[in-house]
């Protein structure tokens, strides 16, 4: 790429920027130069802004009516770059302030270009995170009903999906072990009644009676059944088992007449008065969450519903495929509005310490570094590299590079950036011409 092509590209970009912008810019340059006549040392000559090869010993205008740019003695001392290096700097995305120039504009130029400024302030910034979660049963409230002896199902009192109360009957089971345990208990009661109590209030028969009763309890024979057996001393063919908790029958794997084996899972009863919500957060959000942090649950099916819950567990690993961290919330569900399997939204808020805050639109992020244009004096914008912290709700926290009460450009930054790059290239080209 030769110098002619380079300057042709630069000229096309300048024309594309608009005549109003250029007029405002050059008027600003002239105003700034008149206010600082000795800023660049001894004046050497004037250079055509569109073609640096054309110079004049006196102030002049080009064919578009633009003022020639003065070249000072100090400009000749700047580091000289080739035209290829200048073009490469211009088109690079990771431009640093050293490769950008100060932009000076008049009030008219600022108005025509649409540049807006805002003041950096000291304030606290709050960040909101919205994530999608799935409703799950609280595992501590899930009860799996199992039988502790072999037998046959004689009657079932519940069905899948039904809500049952704690202590309500669920099924009647015939089991030879139940019968033998009843017989043992009846005989122990008879034996205990034949012998008087000893000094300690208990005899051998009483010990056998208590052991037989304990055996029935360990087989999950209900207390009411044991009391009835004590009263009438008659064997019952089937024993009716009771629900261990309130909840819904969420699993049922048996039918009437089915043979059951010891340890077989008969039912699952799930209490949904409290539910869990598992939600995924990105890696960079992981450091901000902690157990006990409050989250607000909302749903698409009922916009008015807002439930407050807390994080009760942060999983100790990151998913290798989605690169997300799983957190678990606990929500009260007394009205049973949340059903397992539902998708819900969870909103988290984080408060950060007070610091310098500017509008987020002021930050130009190339992915490598972040540049902000600071208004040093009225109409004079200086590019400055900054480090940002939290960015939320249209605001950006500045860790370094800007102080409170400094004014920054928040609108039309791209025009300032383009002009700043052009300014740097033209200044480098002029310095190169002086050296040559």
CSV table of C-alpha atoms in Angstrom, one decimal:
chain,number,residue,atom,x,y,z
A,1,UNK,CA,0.0,0.0,0.0
A,2,UNK,CA,1.7,3.3,-1.2
A,3,UNK,CA,1.2,6.7,0.3
A,4,UNK,CA,-1.3,7.8,-2.4
A,5,UNK,CA,-3.7,5.0,-1.6
A,6,UNK,CA,-3.3,5.7,2.2
A,7,UNK,CA,-4.2,9.4,1.7
A,8,UNK,CA,-7.1,8.5,-0.6
A,9,UNK,CA,-8.6,6.3,2.0
A,10,UNK,CA,-8.1,9.0,4.7
A,11,UNK,CA,-9.7,11.6,2.4
A,12,UNK,CA,-12.8,9.4,1.8
A,13,UNK,CA,-13.3,8.9,5.5
A,14,UNK,CA,-13.0,12.7,6.1
A,15,UNK,CA,-15.6,13.5,3.5
A,16,UNK,CA,-17.9,10.8,4.9
A,17,UNK,CA,-17.7,12.4,8.3
A,18,UNK,CA,-19.7,15.4,7.0
A,19,UNK,CA,-18.9,19.0,6.1
A,20,UNK,CA,-20.6,20.3,9.3
A,21,UNK,CA,-18.3,18.2,11.5
A,22,UNK,CA,-15.2,19.3,9.7
A,23,UNK,CA,-16.1,23.0,9.7
A,24,UNK,CA,-16.8,22.8,13.4
A,25,UNK,CA,-13.6,21.0,14.1
A,26,UNK,CA,-11.3,23.4,12.1
A,27,UNK,CA,-13.0,26.4,13.6
A,28,UNK,CA,-12.2,24.9,17.0
A,29,UNK,CA,-8.6,24.4,16.0
A,30,UNK,CA,-8.3,28.0,14.9
A,31,UNK,CA,-9.9,29.2,18.1
A,32,UNK,CA,-7.7,27.1,20.2
A,33,UNK,CA,-4.6,28.2,18.4
A,34,UNK,CA,-5.4,31.8,18.8
A,35,UNK,CA,-5.9,31.3,22.5
A,36,UNK,CA,-2.5,29.4,22.7
A,37,UNK,CA,-0.2,31.0,20.2
A,38,UNK,CA,2.9,29.5,21.6
A,39,UNK,CA,1.5,26.0,22.3
A,40,UNK,CA,3.7,24.4,19.5
A,41,UNK,CA,6.8,26.6,19.5
A,42,UNK,CA,7.9,28.6,16.5
A,43,UNK,CA,5.5,28.6,13.6
A,44,UNK,CA,7.1,27.1,10.5
A,45,UNK,CA,4.4,27.0,7.8
A,46,UNK,CA,0.8,26.1,7.0
A,47,UNK,CA,-0.3,22.7,5.5
A,48,UNK,CA,-3.3,21.8,3.4
A,49,UNK,CA,-5.6,19.6,5.6
A,50,UNK,CA,-6.6,17.4,2.7
A,51,UNK,CA,-3.2,17.0,1.1
A,52,UNK,CA,-0.2,17.4,3.5
A,53,UNK,CA,2.2,17.8,0.5
A,54,UNK,CA,0.7,21.3,-0.2
A,55,UNK,CA,2.1,24.0,2.1
A,56,UNK,CA,1.8,27.8,2.4
A,57,UNK,CA,4.0,30.3,4.3
A,58,UNK,CA,0.9,32.3,5.2
A,59,UNK,CA,-2.6,31.3,6.3
A,60,UNK,CA,-4.8,30.1,3.5
A,61,UNK,CA,-7.9,28.0,2.6
A,62,UNK,CA,-8.3,25.0,0.4
A,63,UNK,CA,-10.8,24.5,-2.3
A,64,UNK,CA,-13.4,23.4,0.2
A,65,UNK,CA,-13.0,26.5,2.3
A,66,UNK,CA,-11.1,24.8,5.1
A,67,UNK,CA,-8.3,26.6,6.9
A,68,UNK,CA,-4.7,25.4,6.4
A,69,UNK,CA,-3.3,23.7,9.5
A,70,UNK,CA,-0.3,25.5,11.2
A,71,UNK,CA,2.9,23.4,11.7
A,72,UNK,CA,5.1,24.4,14.6
A,73,UNK,CA,8.7,23.7,15.4
A,74,UNK,CA,7.8,21.2,18.0
A,75,UNK,CA,5.9,19.1,15.5
A,76,UNK,CA,9.1,18.5,13.6
A,77,UNK,CA,10.5,16.8,16.7
A,78,UNK,CA,7.9,14.2,17.0
A,79,UNK,CA,8.6,10.6,16.2
A,80,UNK,CA,8.3,9.9,12.5
A,81,UNK,CA,6.3,6.9,11.2
A,82,UNK,CA,5.9,5.6,7.7
A,83,UNK,CA,2.6,6.1,5.9
A,84,UNK,CA,2.0,2.4,6.2
A,85,UNK,CA,2.4,2.5,10.0
A,86,UNK,CA,0.2,5.6,10.2
A,87,UNK,CA,-2.6,3.8,8.3
A,88,UNK,CA,-2.2,0.7,10.5
A,89,UNK,CA,-2.5,2.8,13.6
A,90,UNK,CA,-5.7,4.4,12.2
A,91,UNK,CA,-7.5,1.2,11.5
A,92,UNK,CA,-6.5,-0.7,14.7
A,93,UNK,CA,-9.2,-1.5,17.2
A,94,UNK,CA,-6.9,-1.4,20.2
A,95,UNK,CA,-6.0,2.3,19.8
A,96,UNK,CA,-4.4,3.7,22.9
A,97,UNK,CA,-4.5,7.4,23.9
A,98,UNK,CA,-0.9,7.7,22.5
A,99,UNK,CA,-2.3,6.8,19.0
A,100,UNK,CA,-5.3,9.2,19.4
A,101,UNK,CA,-5.3,13.0,19.1
A,102,UNK,CA,-7.0,15.7,21.1
A,103,UNK,CA,-10.2,17.0,19.4
A,104,UNK,CA,-11.1,20.7,19.6
A,105,UNK,CA,-14.5,21.9,18.5
A,106,UNK,CA,-16.6,25.1,18.6
A,107,UNK,CA,-20.0,25.4,20.1
A,108,UNK,CA,-21.5,25.2,16.7
A,109,UNK,CA,-19.5,22.1,15.8
A,110,UNK,CA,-20.6,20.4,19.0
A,111,UNK,CA,-24.2,21.2,18.3
A,112,UNK,CA,-24.1,20.0,14.7
A,113,UNK,CA,-22.3,16.8,15.5
A,114,UNK,CA,-24.6,15.9,18.4
A,115,UNK,CA,-21.9,15.5,21.0
A,116,UNK,CA,-23.3,15.4,24.6
A,117,UNK,CA,-21.3,15.5,27.8
A,118,UNK,CA,-22.1,14.4,31.4
A,119,UNK,CA,-20.3,14.8,34.7
A,120,UNK,CA,-18.7,11.9,36.6
A,121,UNK,CA,-20.1,11.5,40.1
A,122,UNK,CA,-19.4,9.7,43.3
A,123,UNK,CA,-22.2,7.3,44.1
A,124,UNK,CA,-23.1,3.7,44.9
A,125,UNK,CA,-24.0,1.5,42.0
A,126,UNK,CA,-26.5,-1.3,42.2
A,127,UNK,CA,-26.5,-4.2,39.8
A,128,UNK,CA,-29.4,-6.5,39.0
A,129,UNK,CA,-29.1,-10.0,37.7
A,130,UNK,CA,-32.1,-11.8,36.1
A,131,UNK,CA,-31.9,-15.5,35.6
A,132,UNK,CA,-34.2,-18.3,34.7
A,133,UNK,CA,-34.8,-21.1,37.2
A,134,UNK,CA,-36.8,-24.4,37.4
A,135,UNK,CA,-39.0,-25.3,40.3
A,136,UNK,CA,-38.1,-28.5,42.1
A,137,UNK,CA,-39.5,-30.3,45.2
A,138,UNK,CA,-37.6,-29.7,48.4
A,139,UNK,CA,-35.8,-33.0,48.8
A,140,UNK,CA,-36.0,-32.8,52.6
A,141,UNK,CA,-39.8,-32.9,52.3
A,142,UNK,CA,-40.0,-35.9,50.0
A,143,UNK,CA,-41.0,-39.2,51.7
A,144,UNK,CA,-40.7,-42.6,50.0
A,145,UNK,CA,-43.0,-45.1,51.7
A,146,UNK,CA,-41.4,-48.6,51.8
A,147,UNK,CA,-42.6,-51.8,53.4
A,148,UNK,CA,-40.4,-53.6,55.9
A,149,UNK,CA,-41.8,-57.1,55.4
A,150,UNK,CA,-43.0,-59.3,52.5
A,151,UNK,CA,-46.7,-59.6,51.9
A,152,UNK,CA,-49.7,-58.9,49.6
A,153,UNK,CA,-51.6,-55.7,49.0
A,154,UNK,CA,-55.2,-56.1,49.9
A,155,UNK,CA,-56.5,-52.5,49.5
A,156,UNK,CA,-55.2,-49.1,48.3
A,157,UNK,CA,-56.8,-45.9,49.7
A,158,UNK,CA,-55.0,-43.3,47.5
A,159,UNK,CA,-54.3,-42.6,43.9
A,160,UNK,CA,-51.5,-40.7,41.9
A,161,UNK,CA,-51.6,-37.0,42.3
A,162,UNK,CA,-53.9,-37.0,45.3
A,163,UNK,CA,-53.2,-34.8,48.2
A,164,UNK,CA,-53.2,-36.6,51.6
A,165,UNK,CA,-52.8,-35.7,55.2
A,166,UNK,CA,-50.2,-37.0,57.6
A,167,UNK,CA,-51.7,-40.1,59.4
A,168,UNK,CA,-54.3,-40.9,56.7
A,169,UNK,CA,-54.6,-44.5,55.5
A,170,UNK,CA,-52.7,-45.4,52.3
A,171,UNK,CA,-52.9,-49.1,51.9
A,172,UNK,CA,-53.8,-52.4,53.8
A,173,UNK,CA,-51.2,-55.2,53.6
A,174,UNK,CA,-51.5,-58.9,54.6
A,175,UNK,CA,-48.1,-60.3,55.8
A,176,UNK,CA,-47.3,-63.5,57.8
A,177,UNK,CA,-44.7,-61.5,59.7
A,178,UNK,CA,-47.4,-59.0,60.8
A,179,UNK,CA,-49.5,-61.9,62.1
A,180,UNK,CA,-46.6,-63.5,64.0
A,181,UNK,CA,-45.7,-60.2,65.6
A,182,UNK,CA,-49.4,-59.7,66.7
A,183,UNK,CA,-49.4,-63.2,68.2
A,184,UNK,CA,-46.2,-62.6,70.1
A,185,UNK,CA,-47.6,-59.4,71.5
A,186,UNK,CA,-50.8,-61.0,72.7
A,187,UNK,CA,-48.9,-63.8,74.4
A,188,UNK,CA,-46.5,-61.4,76.1
A,189,UNK,CA,-49.5,-59.4,77.4
A,190,UNK,CA,-51.0,-62.6,78.9
A,191,UNK,CA,-47.7,-63.6,80.5
A,192,UNK,CA,-47.2,-60.2,82.0
A,193,UNK,CA,-50.6,-60.3,83.6
A,194,UNK,CA,-49.9,-63.6,85.4
A,195,UNK,CA,-46.9,-62.4,87.4
A,196,UNK,CA,-46.9,-59.6,89.9
A,197,UNK,CA,-44.7,-56.6,89.4
A,198,UNK,CA,-41.3,-56.6,91.1
A,199,UNK,CA,-39.8,-53.8,93.1
A,200,UNK,CA,-38.6,-51.9,90.1
A,201,UNK,CA,-42.1,-52.0,88.6
A,202,UNK,CA,-41.4,-54.5,85.9
A,203,UNK,CA,-41.2,-58.3,85.6
A,204,UNK,CA,-40.1,-60.8,83.0
A,205,UNK,CA,-43.5,-60.9,81.4
A,206,UNK,CA,-43.6,-57.1,81.2
A,207,UNK,CA,-40.2,-57.1,79.5
A,208,UNK,CA,-41.5,-59.5,76.9
A,209,UNK,CA,-44.6,-57.4,76.4
A,210,UNK,CA,-42.5,-54.2,75.8
A,211,UNK,CA,-40.2,-56.1,73.4
A,212,UNK,CA,-43.2,-57.4,71.3
A,213,UNK,CA,-44.7,-54.0,71.2
A,214,UNK,CA,-41.4,-52.5,70.0
A,215,UNK,CA,-41.3,-55.1,67.2
A,216,UNK,CA,-44.7,-53.9,65.9
A,217,UNK,CA,-43.6,-50.3,66.0
A,218,UNK,CA,-40.4,-51.1,64.0
A,219,UNK,CA,-42.5,-52.8,61.4
A,220,UNK,CA,-44.4,-49.5,61.0
A,221,UNK,CA,-47.6,-50.8,62.5
A,222,UNK,CA,-49.6,-47.7,63.4
A,223,UNK,CA,-50.1,-46.8,67.1
A,224,UNK,CA,-53.9,-47.0,66.7
A,225,UNK,CA,-53.6,-50.6,65.6
A,226,UNK,CA,-51.4,-51.5,68.6
A,227,UNK,CA,-53.9,-49.9,71.0
A,228,UNK,CA,-56.8,-51.8,69.4
A,229,UNK,CA,-54.8,-55.1,69.8
A,230,UNK,CA,-54.2,-54.3,73.4
A,231,UNK,CA,-57.9,-53.7,74.0
A,232,UNK,CA,-59.5,-56.7,72.3
A,233,UNK,CA,-56.5,-59.1,71.9
A,234,UNK,CA,-57.7,-60.3,68.5
A,235,UNK,CA,-55.5,-60.9,65.4
A,236,UNK,CA,-56.1,-58.7,62.4
A,237,UNK,CA,-55.5,-60.2,59.0
A,238,UNK,CA,-54.3,-57.0,57.3
A,239,UNK,CA,-52.5,-54.0,58.7
A,240,UNK,CA,-53.3,-50.5,57.3
A,241,UNK,CA,-50.3,-48.3,56.9
A,242,UNK,CA,-50.5,-44.5,57.3
A,243,UNK,CA,-49.0,-41.6,55.4
A,244,UNK,CA,-45.8,-40.3,57.0
A,245,UNK,CA,-46.5,-36.6,56.0
A,246,UNK,CA,-48.8,-34.2,54.3
A,247,UNK,CA,-48.3,-33.9,50.6
A,248,UNK,CA,-49.1,-35.1,47.1
A,249,UNK,CA,-48.7,-38.7,45.9
A,250,UNK,CA,-46.1,-38.0,43.2
A,251,UNK,CA,-45.2,-41.7,42.5
A,252,UNK,CA,-47.2,-44.9,42.9
A,253,UNK,CA,-45.9,-48.3,41.7
A,254,UNK,CA,-48.3,-50.8,43.2
A,255,UNK,CA,-51.8,-52.2,42.7
A,256,UNK,CA,-54.4,-54.2,44.6
A,257,UNK,CA,-53.4,-57.9,45.0
A,258,UNK,CA,-49.8,-57.3,44.1
A,259,UNK,CA,-47.1,-59.1,46.0
A,260,UNK,CA,-44.6,-56.9,47.7
A,261,UNK,CA,-41.2,-57.6,49.0
A,262,UNK,CA,-39.2,-56.2,51.9
A,263,UNK,CA,-37.8,-52.8,51.1
A,264,UNK,CA,-40.0,-52.2,48.0
A,265,UNK,CA,-40.9,-48.6,47.5
A,266,UNK,CA,-44.7,-48.3,47.5
A,267,UNK,CA,-45.4,-44.5,47.2
A,268,UNK,CA,-43.7,-41.2,47.1
A,269,UNK,CA,-45.4,-38.4,49.1
A,270,UNK,CA,-44.1,-34.9,48.4
A,271,UNK,CA,-44.8,-31.9,50.5
A,272,UNK,CA,-44.9,-28.8,48.3
A,273,UNK,CA,-45.4,-26.1,51.0
A,274,UNK,CA,-41.8,-25.2,50.4
A,275,UNK,CA,-40.0,-25.6,47.0
A,276,UNK,CA,-36.6,-25.2,45.6
A,277,UNK,CA,-35.6,-23.2,42.5
A,278,UNK,CA,-32.4,-24.1,40.7
A,279,UNK,CA,-31.0,-21.3,38.7
A,280,UNK,CA,-27.8,-20.8,36.6
A,281,UNK,CA,-25.5,-17.9,36.8
A,282,UNK,CA,-22.5,-17.0,34.6
A,283,UNK,CA,-18.9,-17.5,35.9
A,284,UNK,CA,-18.3,-13.8,36.3
A,285,UNK,CA,-21.4,-13.5,38.5
A,286,UNK,CA,-20.3,-16.4,40.8
A,287,UNK,CA,-18.2,-14.2,43.1
A,288,UNK,CA,-21.2,-12.0,44.0
A,289,UNK,CA,-23.6,-14.7,45.3
A,290,UNK,CA,-23.6,-16.2,48.7
A,291,UNK,CA,-26.0,-18.4,50.9
A,292,UNK,CA,-28.7,-16.3,52.5
A,293,UNK,CA,-28.9,-13.7,49.7
A,294,UNK,CA,-32.4,-12.7,48.9
A,295,UNK,CA,-33.9,-13.2,45.4
A,296,UNK,CA,-37.3,-12.1,44.0
A,297,UNK,CA,-39.3,-14.7,42.0
A,298,UNK,CA,-41.6,-13.6,39.2
A,299,UNK,CA,-43.5,-15.6,36.6
A,300,UNK,CA,-44.8,-15.1,33.1
A,301,UNK,CA,-48.2,-16.6,33.8
A,302,UNK,CA,-48.9,-14.2,36.7
A,303,UNK,CA,-47.1,-10.8,36.4
A,304,UNK,CA,-48.5,-9.8,39.8
A,305,UNK,CA,-46.9,-12.7,41.6
A,306,UNK,CA,-43.7,-11.7,43.5
A,307,UNK,CA,-42.2,-14.2,46.1
A,308,UNK,CA,-39.2,-13.5,48.2
A,309,UNK,CA,-36.8,-16.4,48.9
A,310,UNK,CA,-33.2,-16.9,49.8
A,311,UNK,CA,-30.2,-18.8,48.4
A,312,UNK,CA,-29.7,-21.8,50.6
A,313,UNK,CA,-27.0,-23.5,48.6
A,314,UNK,CA,-24.3,-22.6,46.1
A,315,UNK,CA,-23.1,-25.6,44.2
A,316,UNK,CA,-19.3,-26.1,44.4
A,317,UNK,CA,-18.7,-26.6,40.7
A,318,UNK,CA,-19.3,-25.0,37.3
A,319,UNK,CA,-21.0,-26.8,34.4
A,320,UNK,CA,-18.3,-27.7,31.9
A,321,UNK,CA,-20.6,-27.2,28.9
A,322,UNK,CA,-22.7,-24.2,29.7
A,323,UNK,CA,-20.0,-22.6,31.9
A,324,UNK,CA,-22.6,-21.6,34.5
A,325,UNK,CA,-22.7,-21.9,38.3
A,326,UNK,CA,-25.9,-23.5,39.8
A,327,UNK,CA,-27.5,-21.9,42.8
A,328,UNK,CA,-30.5,-23.2,44.8
A,329,UNK,CA,-33.2,-20.9,46.2
A,330,UNK,CA,-35.8,-21.9,48.8
A,331,UNK,CA,-39.3,-20.4,48.4
A,332,UNK,CA,-42.4,-20.7,50.6
A,333,UNK,CA,-45.3,-22.2,48.6
A,334,UNK,CA,-48.3,-22.3,51.0
A,335,UNK,CA,-50.7,-21.4,48.2
A,336,UNK,CA,-49.2,-24.1,45.9
A,337,UNK,CA,-48.8,-21.6,43.1
A,338,UNK,CA,-45.4,-23.0,42.1
A,339,UNK,CA,-45.5,-26.5,40.6
A,340,UNK,CA,-42.4,-28.7,40.1
A,341,UNK,CA,-41.2,-28.4,36.5
A,342,UNK,CA,-42.2,-24.7,36.1
A,343,UNK,CA,-39.8,-22.2,34.7
A,344,UNK,CA,-39.6,-18.9,36.6
A,345,UNK,CA,-37.6,-15.7,36.7
A,346,UNK,CA,-35.4,-14.9,39.7
A,347,UNK,CA,-34.0,-11.4,40.2
A,348,UNK,CA,-31.0,-10.7,42.3
A,349,UNK,CA,-29.7,-7.3,43.4
A,350,UNK,CA,-26.1,-6.4,44.4
A,351,UNK,CA,-25.0,-3.2,46.1
A,352,UNK,CA,-21.4,-2.1,45.5
A,353,UNK,CA,-19.3,0.5,47.5
A,354,UNK,CA,-19.4,4.1,46.4
A,355,UNK,CA,-17.1,5.1,43.6
A,356,UNK,CA,-16.7,7.2,40.4
A,357,UNK,CA,-19.7,6.5,38.1
A,358,UNK,CA,-20.3,7.7,34.5
A,359,UNK,CA,-22.9,6.9,31.9
A,360,UNK,CA,-22.1,3.5,30.3
A,361,UNK,CA,-22.4,5.1,26.8
A,362,UNK,CA,-19.3,7.1,27.5
A,363,UNK,CA,-17.1,4.0,27.4
A,364,UNK,CA,-15.8,2.9,24.1
A,365,UNK,CA,-14.8,-0.8,24.5
A,366,UNK,CA,-12.6,-2.3,21.8
A,367,UNK,CA,-12.4,-5.6,23.8
A,368,UNK,CA,-8.7,-4.9,24.6
A,369,UNK,CA,-8.9,-1.5,26.3
A,370,UNK,CA,-11.6,1.1,27.1
A,371,UNK,CA,-11.4,4.7,26.0
A,372,UNK,CA,-13.3,7.7,27.3
A,373,UNK,CA,-13.2,11.2,25.9
A,374,UNK,CA,-12.8,13.8,28.7
A,375,UNK,CA,-13.7,17.4,28.1
A,376,UNK,CA,-10.6,19.2,29.5
A,377,UNK,CA,-11.9,22.7,28.6
A,378,UNK,CA,-15.0,23.8,26.7
A,379,UNK,CA,-14.9,22.1,23.3
A,380,UNK,CA,-11.6,20.3,23.9
A,381,UNK,CA,-11.8,16.5,24.2
A,382,UNK,CA,-8.9,14.3,25.4
A,383,UNK,CA,-8.9,10.5,24.9
A,384,UNK,CA,-8.2,8.6,28.1
A,385,UNK,CA,-7.8,5.0,28.9
A,386,UNK,CA,-9.9,3.8,31.9
A,387,UNK,CA,-10.6,0.6,33.9
A,388,UNK,CA,-14.2,-0.2,34.6
A,389,UNK,CA,-15.8,-2.1,37.4
A,390,UNK,CA,-19.5,-2.9,37.6
A,391,UNK,CA,-21.7,-1.9,34.6
A,392,UNK,CA,-25.5,-1.8,35.2
A,393,UNK,CA,-28.6,0.1,34.4
A,394,UNK,CA,-26.8,2.4,31.9
A,395,UNK,CA,-24.0,3.2,34.3
A,396,UNK,CA,-20.4,2.2,34.6
A,397,UNK,CA,-18.2,2.2,37.7
A,398,UNK,CA,-14.7,3.6,36.9
A,399,UNK,CA,-11.8,2.1,38.9
A,400,UNK,CA,-9.1,4.3,37.4
A,401,UNK,CA,-8.6,7.0,34.7
A,402,UNK,CA,-11.3,9.5,35.7
A,403,UNK,CA,-12.0,11.5,38.8
A,404,UNK,CA,-15.3,12.7,40.1
A,405,UNK,CA,-16.6,16.0,38.5
A,406,UNK,CA,-14.7,15.5,35.3
A,407,UNK,CA,-17.0,15.8,32.2
A,408,UNK,CA,-17.0,13.0,29.6
A,409,UNK,CA,-18.6,12.6,26.2
A,410,UNK,CA,-21.6,10.3,26.3
A,411,UNK,CA,-23.1,10.8,22.8
A,412,UNK,CA,-21.5,10.8,19.3
A,413,UNK,CA,-18.3,9.3,20.8
A,414,UNK,CA,-17.7,7.5,17.6
A,415,UNK,CA,-17.3,10.8,15.8
A,416,UNK,CA,-14.8,12.0,18.4
A,417,UNK,CA,-13.0,8.7,18.0
A,418,UNK,CA,-12.8,8.9,14.2
A,419,UNK,CA,-11.7,12.6,14.4
A,420,UNK,CA,-9.1,11.8,17.1
A,421,UNK,CA,-7.7,9.0,14.9
A,422,UNK,CA,-7.6,11.2,11.9
A,423,UNK,CA,-6.0,14.0,13.9
A,424,UNK,CA,-3.3,11.7,15.1
A,425,UNK,CA,-2.6,10.4,11.6
A,426,UNK,CA,-2.5,13.9,10.1
A,427,UNK,CA,-0.1,15.1,12.8
A,428,UNK,CA,2.1,12.1,12.2
A,429,UNK,CA,2.0,12.7,8.5
A,430,UNK,CA,2.9,16.4,8.9
A,431,UNK,CA,5.8,15.4,11.3
A,432,UNK,CA,6.9,12.9,8.7
A,433,UNK,CA,6.8,15.6,5.9
A,434,UNK,CA,8.9,18.0,8.1
A,435,UNK,CA,11.5,15.4,8.7
A,436,UNK,CA,11.6,14.4,5.0
